[in-house]
Coordinates of C-alpha atoms and ligand atoms in Angstrom, one line a residue:
Chain A
M679 CA 22.8 -96.8 -91.0
S680 CA 19.5 -98.1 -91.5
E681 CA 18.4 -96.5 -94.8
Q682 CA 21.5 -98.5 -96.6
P683 CA 21.0 -100.4 -98.7
F684 CA 20.9 -104.5 -98.1
R685 CA 24.4 -106.1 -98.5
V686 CA 24.8 -109.4 -97.8
L687 CA 28.0 -108.9 -95.9
P688 CA 31.3 -111.6 -95.6
A689 CA 31.9 -114.2 -92.8
V690 CA 35.2 -111.9 -91.5
T691 CA 37.7 -114.2 -90.7
D692 CA 41.6 -114.3 -89.1
D693 CA 42.3 -115.3 -93.0
N694 CA 39.9 -111.9 -94.3
E695 CA 40.0 -109.2 -92.3
H696 CA 42.6 -106.5 -93.5
F697 CA 40.5 -107.2 -96.2
W698 CA 37.1 -106.1 -94.8
R699 CA 38.0 -103.8 -92.0
G700 CA 41.0 -102.0 -93.3
G701 CA 38.6 -99.3 -95.3
E702 CA 38.3 -98.8 -90.3
H703 CA 41.5 -96.9 -91.5
G704 CA 40.8 -95.7 -95.1
E705 CA 42.6 -98.2 -96.5
L706 CA 42.6 -100.8 -99.8
R707 CA 44.5 -104.4 -97.3
F708 CA 45.6 -107.5 -99.9
L709 CA 48.2 -109.7 -98.6
R710 CA 51.4 -109.3 -99.4
C711 CA 55.4 -111.2 -99.7
A712 CA 58.4 -110.3 -98.2
D713 CA 60.2 -112.0 -99.8
C714 CA 59.2 -111.0 -103.8
G715 CA 56.7 -107.7 -103.3
T716 CA 53.9 -109.7 -105.1
W717 CA 50.7 -108.6 -104.5
I718 CA 48.1 -111.7 -102.9
H719 CA 44.1 -112.2 -104.2
P720 CA 42.1 -113.7 -103.1
P721 CA 44.3 -114.9 -99.1
Q722 CA 46.2 -117.3 -99.1
P723 CA 49.0 -118.7 -97.0
R724 CA 51.9 -118.8 -99.7
C725 CA 53.1 -116.4 -102.4
P726 CA 51.5 -118.1 -105.8
S727 CA 55.0 -116.4 -106.8
C728 CA 58.0 -117.8 -104.9
W729 CA 56.2 -119.9 -102.6
S730 CA 57.3 -117.9 -99.6
T731 CA 54.8 -117.9 -96.0
D732 CA 56.6 -114.3 -95.1
V733 CA 53.5 -112.3 -96.1
A734 CA 51.4 -110.0 -94.3
P735 CA 49.1 -107.6 -95.1
Q736 CA 49.5 -104.6 -96.4
A737 CA 47.3 -101.0 -97.9
S738 CA 47.5 -100.9 -101.9
S739 CA 47.4 -97.5 -103.4
G740 CA 43.1 -97.9 -103.4
R741 CA 44.0 -97.2 -107.3
G742 CA 43.1 -98.5 -110.8
R743 CA 40.8 -98.9 -113.4
I744 CA 37.7 -100.3 -114.7
L745 CA 38.6 -103.6 -116.2
T746 CA 35.3 -104.9 -116.9
Y747 CA 31.6 -104.0 -115.6
T748 CA 28.6 -105.0 -116.4
I749 CA 25.1 -102.7 -115.6
N750 CA 23.2 -105.4 -112.7
R751 CA 19.4 -104.3 -113.7
Q752 CA 17.8 -107.7 -111.9
P753 CA 16.2 -106.7 -108.4
W754 CA 18.1 -109.5 -106.7
Y755 CA 17.5 -108.8 -102.7
P756 CA 15.2 -106.0 -101.1
G757 CA 16.5 -103.8 -99.8
L758 CA 19.1 -102.7 -103.2
D759 CA 18.0 -101.6 -106.4
P760 CA 19.2 -101.5 -109.6
P761 CA 20.8 -100.4 -111.8
Y762 CA 23.2 -100.7 -110.4
V763 CA 26.7 -100.8 -111.3
V764 CA 29.3 -104.3 -111.1
A765 CA 32.8 -103.7 -112.4
I766 CA 35.9 -106.0 -112.3
V767 CA 39.1 -103.3 -111.4
E768 CA 41.9 -103.7 -111.3
L769 CA 44.7 -101.9 -108.7
D770 CA 48.0 -99.5 -109.9
D771 CA 50.2 -101.8 -107.6
Q772 CA 49.9 -104.9 -109.6
E773 CA 48.9 -106.0 -113.1
G774 CA 46.3 -109.3 -112.6
L775 CA 45.6 -107.6 -109.4
R776 CA 42.0 -107.2 -109.0
L777 CA 38.6 -107.5 -106.8
T778 CA 35.2 -107.4 -108.6
T779 CA 33.4 -104.4 -106.8
N780 CA 31.0 -101.0 -107.4
I781 CA 31.0 -98.6 -109.4
V782 CA 29.6 -95.6 -107.0
N783 CA 29.3 -91.6 -106.8
V784 CA 28.8 -91.9 -110.8
D785 CA 25.2 -92.2 -112.8
P786 CA 25.4 -96.2 -114.6
D787 CA 25.4 -94.2 -118.3
D788 CA 28.9 -92.4 -117.4
V789 CA 30.9 -95.4 -116.5
D790 CA 33.7 -96.5 -119.2
F791 CA 36.1 -99.5 -119.3
D792 CA 39.4 -98.2 -118.5
Q793 CA 38.3 -95.3 -116.6
R794 CA 40.5 -93.9 -113.3
V795 CA 39.3 -95.4 -110.3
R796 CA 39.5 -95.2 -106.5
V797 CA 38.1 -96.8 -103.6
T798 CA 36.0 -95.3 -101.3
F799 CA 34.1 -98.0 -98.1
E800 CA 31.4 -97.1 -96.6
E801 CA 30.4 -99.5 -92.9
Y802 CA 28.2 -102.8 -93.1
P803 CA 27.6 -102.4 -88.8
D804 CA 27.3 -106.9 -87.8
R805 CA 27.3 -108.8 -85.4
N806 CA 30.6 -109.2 -85.0
G807 CA 31.8 -105.5 -86.0
S808 CA 31.2 -103.5 -88.9
V809 CA 33.0 -104.5 -92.1
W810 CA 33.9 -101.9 -95.0
L811 CA 33.3 -102.1 -98.5
P812 CA 34.9 -101.2 -101.1
F813 CA 33.4 -99.2 -103.6
F814 CA 35.6 -97.3 -105.8
E815 CA 33.8 -94.6 -108.0
P816 CA 35.3 -92.4 -110.8
D817 CA 38.9 -90.6 -109.9
P818 CA 39.5 -86.3 -110.0
G819 CA 42.7 -87.0 -109.5
V820 CA 44.7 -87.6 -112.3
G821 CA 42.8 -88.1 -116.2
D822 CA 41.9 -91.6 -118.2
V823 CA 44.7 -93.3 -119.3
P824 CA 45.6 -94.7 -122.5
A825 CA 44.2 -98.0 -122.1
Q826 CA 45.7 -100.2 -121.8
E827 CA 44.8 -104.4 -123.6
V828 CA 46.0 -107.2 -122.0
S829 CA 47.2 -110.0 -123.2
Chain B
M6 CA 51.1 -130.1 -125.9
T7 CA 51.4 -133.1 -127.0
W8 CA 49.8 -136.3 -126.0
T9 CA 50.8 -140.1 -127.0
D10 CA 47.8 -142.2 -125.2
I11 CA 43.9 -140.2 -125.9
G12 CA 42.4 -143.4 -124.1
E13 CA 39.7 -141.9 -124.3
R14 CA 38.9 -144.2 -127.3
R15 CA 38.8 -147.3 -125.8
A16 CA 35.4 -145.3 -125.0
V17 CA 32.2 -144.9 -126.7
V18 CA 28.3 -143.8 -125.8
S19 CA 26.1 -146.9 -125.9
G20 CA 23.0 -145.1 -125.9
V21 CA 21.1 -141.9 -124.5
G22 CA 18.2 -141.1 -122.5
Q23 CA 15.7 -138.6 -121.7
S24 CA 12.4 -138.3 -119.4
E25 CA 10.0 -135.9 -120.3
V26 CA 10.9 -132.2 -119.4
G27 CA 8.7 -129.2 -118.5
R28 CA 8.2 -125.6 -116.4
R29 CA 6.7 -126.7 -113.1
I30 CA 5.6 -130.0 -113.7
Y31 CA 6.6 -130.4 -109.9
P32 CA 8.4 -134.4 -110.7
D33 CA 9.8 -136.2 -108.2
P34 CA 12.9 -136.2 -109.2
L35 CA 14.6 -139.8 -108.8
G36 CA 11.8 -140.2 -110.8
L37 CA 12.5 -138.4 -113.7
T38 CA 16.3 -139.6 -113.2
L39 CA 14.8 -143.0 -112.6
D40 CA 12.9 -142.4 -116.8
A41 CA 15.6 -141.2 -118.3
C42 CA 18.2 -143.7 -116.4
I43 CA 15.9 -147.1 -117.8
A44 CA 15.6 -145.1 -121.2
A45 CA 19.1 -144.8 -121.7
V46 CA 20.5 -148.7 -120.7
E47 CA 17.1 -149.9 -122.8
H48 CA 18.5 -147.6 -125.7
A49 CA 22.0 -148.7 -125.6
G50 CA 20.7 -152.7 -125.8
L51 CA 21.9 -153.7 -122.1
Q52 CA 20.4 -154.7 -119.6
L53 CA 20.8 -152.9 -115.3
S54 CA 22.1 -156.0 -114.0
D55 CA 25.4 -154.8 -117.0
I56 CA 26.6 -151.6 -115.3
D57 CA 28.6 -151.9 -113.6
G58 CA 29.3 -147.5 -113.5
L59 CA 27.7 -145.0 -111.9
A60 CA 28.5 -140.4 -112.2
T61 CA 26.6 -137.6 -112.3
Y62 CA 27.3 -134.4 -111.2
P63 CA 26.5 -132.9 -108.8
G64 CA 25.6 -134.6 -106.1
N65 CA 23.9 -135.0 -103.7
M66 CA 23.0 -130.9 -103.2
N67 CA 20.4 -129.0 -101.4
Q68 CA 21.2 -125.6 -102.7
P69 CA 20.1 -124.0 -104.7
P70 CA 16.9 -125.8 -105.0
G71 CA 16.6 -128.0 -107.4
F72 CA 19.6 -127.9 -109.2
S73 CA 20.7 -131.1 -107.5
G74 CA 17.8 -133.5 -105.3
V75 CA 19.8 -136.7 -106.7
G76 CA 23.2 -138.4 -106.5
I77 CA 25.2 -140.7 -106.9
T78 CA 23.8 -142.8 -103.7
E79 CA 19.9 -142.8 -104.6
V80 CA 19.9 -143.8 -107.9
H81 CA 22.9 -147.1 -106.8
D82 CA 20.2 -148.1 -104.2
A83 CA 17.0 -146.9 -106.0
L84 CA 17.6 -149.6 -109.3
R85 CA 19.7 -152.0 -107.4
L86 CA 23.0 -151.6 -109.2
E87 CA 25.7 -153.3 -109.0
L88 CA 28.6 -151.2 -109.5
N89 CA 32.5 -151.6 -109.1
W90 CA 33.5 -147.7 -110.0
F91 CA 31.4 -144.2 -108.8
A92 CA 31.4 -141.4 -108.8
G93 CA 29.4 -137.7 -108.2
G94 CA 30.5 -134.0 -107.6
L95 CA 30.7 -130.5 -108.3
E96 CA 34.2 -129.3 -108.0
L97 CA 34.6 -130.9 -112.0
P98 CA 35.5 -129.0 -115.4
G99 CA 32.2 -128.5 -115.8
Q100 CA 29.0 -130.7 -116.2
L101 CA 30.9 -132.8 -118.7
G102 CA 33.2 -133.6 -116.4
S103 CA 31.3 -136.5 -114.4
V104 CA 31.3 -137.8 -118.5
A105 CA 35.0 -138.1 -118.5
N106 CA 35.4 -139.1 -115.5
A107 CA 33.5 -142.2 -116.6
V108 CA 35.6 -142.1 -119.6
A109 CA 38.6 -142.7 -117.2
A110 CA 37.2 -145.7 -115.7
V111 CA 36.3 -146.9 -118.2
A112 CA 38.9 -146.5 -120.2
T113 CA 40.8 -147.6 -117.3
G114 CA 39.1 -150.7 -116.9
L115 CA 37.4 -150.0 -113.8
C116 CA 33.8 -151.0 -115.1
R117 CA 33.1 -151.5 -118.3
H118 CA 29.9 -150.0 -118.4
V119 CA 29.3 -146.3 -116.8
L120 CA 25.7 -144.8 -116.5
C121 CA 25.8 -141.0 -116.5
F122 CA 23.2 -138.3 -115.9
R123 CA 22.3 -135.0 -114.8
T124 CA 18.7 -133.9 -112.7
V125 CA 17.4 -130.9 -112.6
W126 CA 13.7 -129.5 -111.3
E127 CA 14.9 -125.5 -111.4
A128 CA 11.8 -125.0 -112.6
S129 CA 9.6 -126.2 -110.5
A130 CA 11.6 -125.7 -107.0
Q131 CA 11.9 -122.1 -107.9
G132 CA 8.3 -122.1 -107.8
D133 CA 6.4 -118.2 -108.7
A134 CA 8.9 -115.7 -106.9
G135 CA 11.1 -116.8 -110.1
R136 CA 14.6 -117.3 -110.5
A137 CA 16.2 -114.4 -108.5
S138 CA 14.5 -116.9 -105.4
V139 CA 17.9 -118.6 -105.5
T140 CA 20.4 -115.7 -103.9
M141 CA 21.7 -116.8 -101.7
G142 CA 21.9 -114.2 -99.1
G143 CA 18.8 -113.1 -100.2
G144 CA 15.4 -111.7 -98.8
G145 CA 16.3 -108.7 -96.8
G146 CA 16.8 -107.6 -93.7
G147 CA 20.8 -109.3 -93.4
G148 CA 19.3 -112.9 -92.0
G149 CA 22.3 -115.1 -90.3
F150 CA 24.2 -116.4 -93.6
R151 CA 26.9 -114.4 -94.1
A152 CA 29.4 -115.6 -98.3
S153 CA 32.6 -116.8 -97.7
S154 CA 34.7 -118.7 -100.0
F155 CA 33.8 -118.2 -103.6
M156 CA 30.4 -115.8 -102.9
Q157 CA 32.4 -113.0 -100.4
W158 CA 34.2 -111.4 -103.2
T159 CA 30.7 -111.3 -104.5
L160 CA 27.7 -111.2 -103.0
P161 CA 28.6 -108.6 -100.9
F162 CA 28.9 -106.3 -104.5
G163 CA 25.0 -107.4 -105.4
A164 CA 26.2 -109.9 -107.5
P165 CA 24.2 -112.9 -106.6
S166 CA 23.9 -114.7 -110.4
A167 CA 26.7 -115.4 -113.1
A168 CA 24.2 -114.0 -115.2
N169 CA 26.6 -110.3 -113.1
W170 CA 29.5 -112.3 -113.8
I171 CA 29.3 -113.7 -117.7
G172 CA 27.4 -110.0 -118.3
M173 CA 31.1 -109.1 -117.7
M174 CA 33.1 -111.2 -120.1
A175 CA 29.9 -109.8 -122.6
N176 CA 30.6 -106.2 -121.8
L177 CA 34.0 -106.8 -122.0
H178 CA 34.3 -108.4 -125.1
F179 CA 31.8 -106.1 -126.6
H180 CA 33.9 -103.5 -126.0
R181 CA 36.7 -104.8 -127.5
Y182 CA 36.1 -106.7 -130.2
G183 CA 33.0 -104.2 -131.0
T184 CA 30.3 -106.7 -130.0
T185 CA 27.1 -106.4 -130.8
R186 CA 23.2 -106.7 -129.0
E187 CA 21.6 -107.5 -132.5
Q188 CA 25.2 -110.1 -133.4
L189 CA 24.9 -111.6 -130.0
A190 CA 20.5 -111.9 -130.6
W191 CA 22.0 -114.9 -133.1
I192 CA 22.3 -117.5 -130.7
A193 CA 19.2 -116.8 -129.0
L194 CA 17.7 -116.7 -132.6
N195 CA 18.6 -120.5 -133.8
S196 CA 18.0 -121.4 -131.2
R197 CA 14.5 -120.3 -130.9
R198 CA 14.1 -121.4 -134.0
N199 CA 15.2 -124.8 -134.0
A200 CA 13.0 -125.5 -130.5
E201 CA 10.7 -125.0 -132.9
I202 CA 11.0 -128.7 -134.5
N203 CA 11.5 -129.8 -131.2
P204 CA 8.7 -131.2 -129.7
K205 CA 10.4 -131.4 -125.8
A206 CA 11.4 -127.8 -126.5
I207 CA 10.5 -126.2 -124.0
Y208 CA 9.6 -122.3 -125.6
R209 CA 8.3 -123.1 -129.3
T210 CA 7.0 -120.1 -130.8
P211 CA 8.7 -117.9 -132.8
M212 CA 11.3 -115.3 -131.2
S213 CA 11.9 -112.0 -134.4
M214 CA 14.8 -109.3 -133.7
Q215 CA 12.3 -107.1 -132.1
D216 CA 11.5 -109.4 -129.1
Y217 CA 14.9 -110.3 -128.5
L218 CA 15.4 -106.0 -128.3
D219 CA 12.7 -105.0 -126.4
V220 CA 12.9 -107.9 -124.1
R221 CA 14.1 -106.1 -120.1
M222 CA 18.1 -105.8 -119.9
I223 CA 19.1 -108.9 -116.2
S224 CA 22.6 -107.2 -116.8
D225 CA 24.6 -105.4 -119.1
P226 CA 24.9 -106.0 -122.3
L227 CA 22.6 -109.2 -121.7
C228 CA 18.7 -109.3 -121.5
L229 CA 16.9 -111.3 -121.2
Y230 CA 17.1 -113.6 -123.7
D231 CA 19.9 -114.5 -123.3
C232 CA 19.7 -116.5 -120.0
D233 CA 18.8 -119.7 -119.8
V234 CA 14.7 -121.5 -118.9
P235 CA 14.9 -123.6 -115.8
A236 CA 13.9 -126.8 -116.2
D237 CA 12.6 -129.9 -114.8
G238 CA 13.9 -132.8 -116.3
S239 CA 16.6 -136.0 -116.5
T240 CA 19.0 -136.6 -119.3
A241 CA 21.0 -139.8 -118.9
V242 CA 24.1 -141.6 -120.5
I243 CA 25.6 -144.7 -121.1
I244 CA 30.0 -144.9 -121.7
S245 CA 30.7 -148.5 -122.1
R246 CA 34.3 -149.7 -123.5
A247 CA 34.9 -149.6 -127.5
E248 CA 35.3 -153.8 -127.5
S249 CA 31.1 -153.9 -126.2
A250 CA 30.2 -152.7 -130.2
G251 CA 28.6 -156.2 -130.2
D252 CA 26.4 -155.7 -127.7
L253 CA 24.9 -152.3 -128.5
A254 CA 21.9 -152.3 -129.5
R255 CA 23.4 -149.8 -132.8
P256 CA 26.8 -148.6 -133.6
P257 CA 28.0 -146.6 -130.8
V258 CA 29.9 -143.0 -131.1
R259 CA 32.9 -143.0 -130.6
I260 CA 34.5 -140.2 -128.7
E261 CA 37.4 -139.0 -130.9
A262 CA 38.9 -136.9 -128.6
I263 CA 37.9 -134.6 -124.8
G264 CA 39.3 -131.8 -123.3
T265 CA 39.8 -131.2 -119.7
A266 CA 42.1 -128.5 -119.6
L267 CA 42.6 -124.9 -116.6
R268 CA 45.3 -123.5 -116.8
G269 CA 44.0 -120.2 -115.7
R270 CA 42.6 -119.1 -112.5
P271 CA 40.3 -121.3 -111.8
S272 CA 38.2 -118.1 -111.1
W273 CA 34.9 -115.9 -112.3
D274 CA 37.2 -112.7 -112.2
Q275 CA 40.4 -113.5 -111.4
F276 CA 40.8 -115.1 -114.8
D277 CA 43.6 -113.9 -117.4
D278 CA 41.4 -113.8 -120.1
L279 CA 37.8 -113.1 -119.2
T280 CA 36.7 -113.1 -122.7
T281 CA 37.5 -116.6 -123.5
M282 CA 37.5 -117.4 -119.7
A283 CA 39.1 -121.9 -120.0
L284 CA 36.7 -123.3 -122.8
R285 CA 40.0 -121.6 -124.3
D286 CA 41.5 -124.1 -122.6
A287 CA 39.3 -127.0 -123.0
A288 CA 38.7 -126.5 -126.2
L289 CA 42.7 -126.3 -127.1
M290 CA 43.5 -129.3 -125.6
M291 CA 41.0 -131.4 -127.2
W292 CA 42.2 -130.2 -130.9
E293 CA 45.9 -131.6 -129.1
R294 CA 43.9 -134.8 -128.9
T295 CA 42.8 -135.6 -132.3
D296 CA 44.1 -134.7 -136.0
L297 CA 40.1 -133.6 -136.2
T298 CA 39.9 -129.6 -137.7
A299 CA 36.6 -127.4 -137.2
E300 CA 36.3 -126.9 -140.9
Q301 CA 34.7 -130.5 -140.4
V302 CA 32.4 -130.8 -137.6
H303 CA 29.8 -131.3 -138.3
I304 CA 27.4 -130.4 -135.4
A305 CA 28.3 -128.5 -132.5
E306 CA 26.0 -128.2 -129.6
L307 CA 27.7 -125.6 -127.4
Y308 CA 26.1 -124.8 -123.7
D309 CA 24.4 -121.7 -123.4
G310 CA 23.2 -121.0 -119.5
F311 CA 24.1 -117.6 -121.1
S312 CA 24.4 -116.5 -125.5
F313 CA 28.3 -115.7 -124.4
I314 CA 28.7 -119.1 -123.6
T315 CA 28.5 -120.2 -127.0
L316 CA 29.9 -117.8 -128.7
A317 CA 33.0 -117.7 -126.7
W318 CA 32.6 -121.4 -127.3
L319 CA 32.5 -121.2 -130.5
E320 CA 36.4 -119.2 -130.5
A321 CA 37.2 -121.4 -128.1
F322 CA 36.6 -124.2 -131.4
G323 CA 38.4 -122.2 -134.1
F324 CA 35.3 -121.6 -136.2
C325 CA 36.3 -118.4 -135.9
A326 CA 39.3 -116.1 -134.9
Q327 CA 38.3 -114.8 -131.9
G328 CA 37.5 -111.9 -131.5
E329 CA 35.3 -112.8 -134.0
G330 CA 32.6 -115.0 -133.2
G331 CA 30.1 -112.2 -133.1
A332 CA 31.1 -111.1 -136.9
F333 CA 30.5 -115.4 -137.6
I334 CA 27.4 -115.9 -135.5
D335 CA 25.5 -112.2 -137.1
G336 CA 22.6 -113.2 -139.9
G337 CA 22.5 -116.8 -138.8
T338 CA 23.0 -118.5 -142.0
R339 CA 26.4 -119.6 -140.9
I340 CA 25.1 -121.9 -137.4
A341 CA 21.8 -122.9 -139.4
R342 CA 20.7 -126.9 -139.3
E343 CA 21.2 -126.3 -143.1
A344 CA 24.7 -125.4 -142.2
A345 CA 26.2 -128.3 -141.2
Q346 CA 28.0 -129.6 -144.6
T347 CA 28.9 -126.3 -145.5
P348 CA 32.8 -124.7 -144.8
G349 CA 33.5 -122.7 -142.4
S350 CA 30.3 -123.4 -141.5
V351 CA 28.3 -125.3 -138.4
A352 CA 25.2 -127.0 -137.6
L353 CA 24.5 -125.3 -134.2
N354 CA 22.7 -126.1 -131.0
T355 CA 20.1 -127.5 -132.9
H356 CA 17.5 -129.5 -130.0
G357 CA 17.2 -125.3 -128.9
G358 CA 19.8 -125.7 -125.7
Q359 CA 19.4 -123.8 -123.2
L360 CA 17.5 -120.9 -124.0
S361 CA 15.2 -122.3 -125.6
A362 CA 14.6 -126.5 -124.7
G363 CA 15.6 -125.6 -121.3
R364 CA 18.6 -126.0 -119.0
L365 CA 18.8 -129.5 -118.5
H366 CA 22.3 -128.4 -117.7
G367 CA 25.7 -129.0 -120.5
Y368 CA 24.0 -133.3 -120.8
G369 CA 21.2 -131.7 -123.2
F370 CA 23.8 -131.6 -124.8
L371 CA 25.3 -134.4 -124.9
H372 CA 22.6 -135.9 -125.3
E373 CA 21.5 -134.0 -128.9
A374 CA 24.9 -134.7 -130.4
C375 CA 24.3 -138.2 -130.8
V376 CA 20.8 -137.9 -131.5
Q377 CA 21.6 -135.7 -134.0
L378 CA 24.3 -138.7 -135.2
W379 CA 22.8 -142.1 -134.9
G380 CA 20.1 -140.1 -137.5
E381 CA 16.8 -140.5 -134.7
A382 CA 17.0 -136.7 -134.3
G383 CA 13.2 -136.1 -136.2
E384 CA 12.0 -133.4 -137.5
R385 CA 14.7 -131.5 -136.6
Q386 CA 17.9 -134.1 -137.9
V387 CA 20.3 -132.5 -139.8
S388 CA 21.5 -133.6 -143.4
V389 CA 25.5 -134.3 -144.4
D390 CA 25.2 -136.4 -147.3
G391 CA 21.9 -137.2 -147.5
G392 CA 22.9 -139.7 -144.3
P393 CA 23.4 -138.0 -140.3
P394 CA 26.0 -135.4 -139.9
T395 CA 29.4 -137.8 -138.7
I396 CA 31.1 -135.3 -136.8
G397 CA 29.9 -133.8 -133.6
I398 CA 31.5 -131.6 -130.5
A399 CA 29.6 -131.2 -127.0
A400 CA 30.5 -129.7 -125.2
A401 CA 29.6 -127.5 -121.4
G402 CA 30.9 -124.8 -119.1
G403 CA 31.6 -121.3 -118.5
G404 CA 33.5 -118.9 -116.6
P405 CA 36.2 -122.0 -114.6
L406 CA 34.4 -124.7 -115.6
A407 CA 35.1 -126.1 -119.2
A408 CA 34.5 -129.7 -120.9
A409 CA 34.4 -130.3 -125.0
F410 CA 33.9 -133.8 -126.4
L411 CA 34.6 -135.0 -130.0
L412 CA 32.9 -137.2 -131.3
R413 CA 31.8 -139.2 -133.7
T414 CA 30.3 -142.1 -135.9
D415 CA 32.4 -142.1 -139.3
Ligands
ZN2158 ZN1 56.9 -114.1 -103.2

């Protein structure tokens, strides 16, 4: 794994472990409210829709679309070479369920708004156990869907 | 929302001061701060013994390098102030949130004269390594640093900088509204044009459209000239009770309205409309608290940590409709310093903004607005009806950080 690009890794805690280690099982996990079904990100101990405390990690579809992106061209870290695509992806599971990520396995110039993408994980070993960074790649399973504007 | 008590009108700006400003002047940050503070107190016609309040942003921090370094305690002690109220901190509606704190303290009668300050020495602290030296967790090999809190959601993805986060917002604006780099360039070109005649500005040589288009990209669609320039310097502002006007060196700048709202999620990537950011809420709240309108504003000193933020502020204040900021700034005539009096136009960032005058981090905009309203801007002084402008906006912040001040002397 020594040829992996450099990545700053997250501090894994009981609260975020489902997110950072779900990739071991191929799952992009978020907290979800058992009472009303709301997906929650970042993690918090109560549902922001109904204030229930009955929230637990659940696998999302791992599929969504690119809400916006930028091609980063600045070398911020030795060992992580630009250009690479930083994006905000909105998951299909719920309007507004989104995360910042990288779009990988594609030429940066071929990335576009509303592009369909799916999660792909990369394992990064760390001293207290690996984390699986959730990247996204073009989703060959479905064609591009019509652009949705966010109000 | 309808407001019944516009308490900020019980406060005024009574004086401003600024230290030397430069690149890598290797200052003593406390020395810079005291220069600015003493200048502001003198400018107001007050004595240090009159100061009974102290406010700052972000408070004393060791990281990122040069971002702070001077907190409330150091200034309090160095000036031997006898304080009735003080507050310093980071969790505020942007940099000018600290001035809003001071206004609130004065308006509620907790103190009479608040010395507000903001000091940066990022140019020296970052040294020759440049801005990349501030990226958390840098240095390769993983080190001991692990990201937590908000940064855990961005650092693992090689997005440590607001250039990346604002780049995504700007790119969405470009996509949704057809905004172009040739339009956005006018924020930088207008600032440089104004900086050419600001003796304290860091970059004063003319910039052409071709210069802008040719410079290297940082995070699409933002290029180097869309990013502000780290500086060393300190700015101070005195907020006083309106009743003290007769004791001051000059008629004060009155505070017509403030906006400090953040009604969406407090986040760089979870906010509902990434093309407006929290500026939308702060600007809306400011207008809710006054009968004045954007058409009456002569000067607008609007935060430009990145050029796109300024465009978003212009839209948020209603100088143009949402999405029409690109067309509004295109060609630069509607934002030039000569445009202050022209209906549908506003003189923008008349000192050169942080893009060209230097990243004094929010306070530079309030300083410039007051200097212009007092008619003390020298060669770059904006003229309205043969005198200084009388209505201006100072606003700072981007992403989930934003505060807006509507100021008047009429
Ligand atoms: Zn719920």
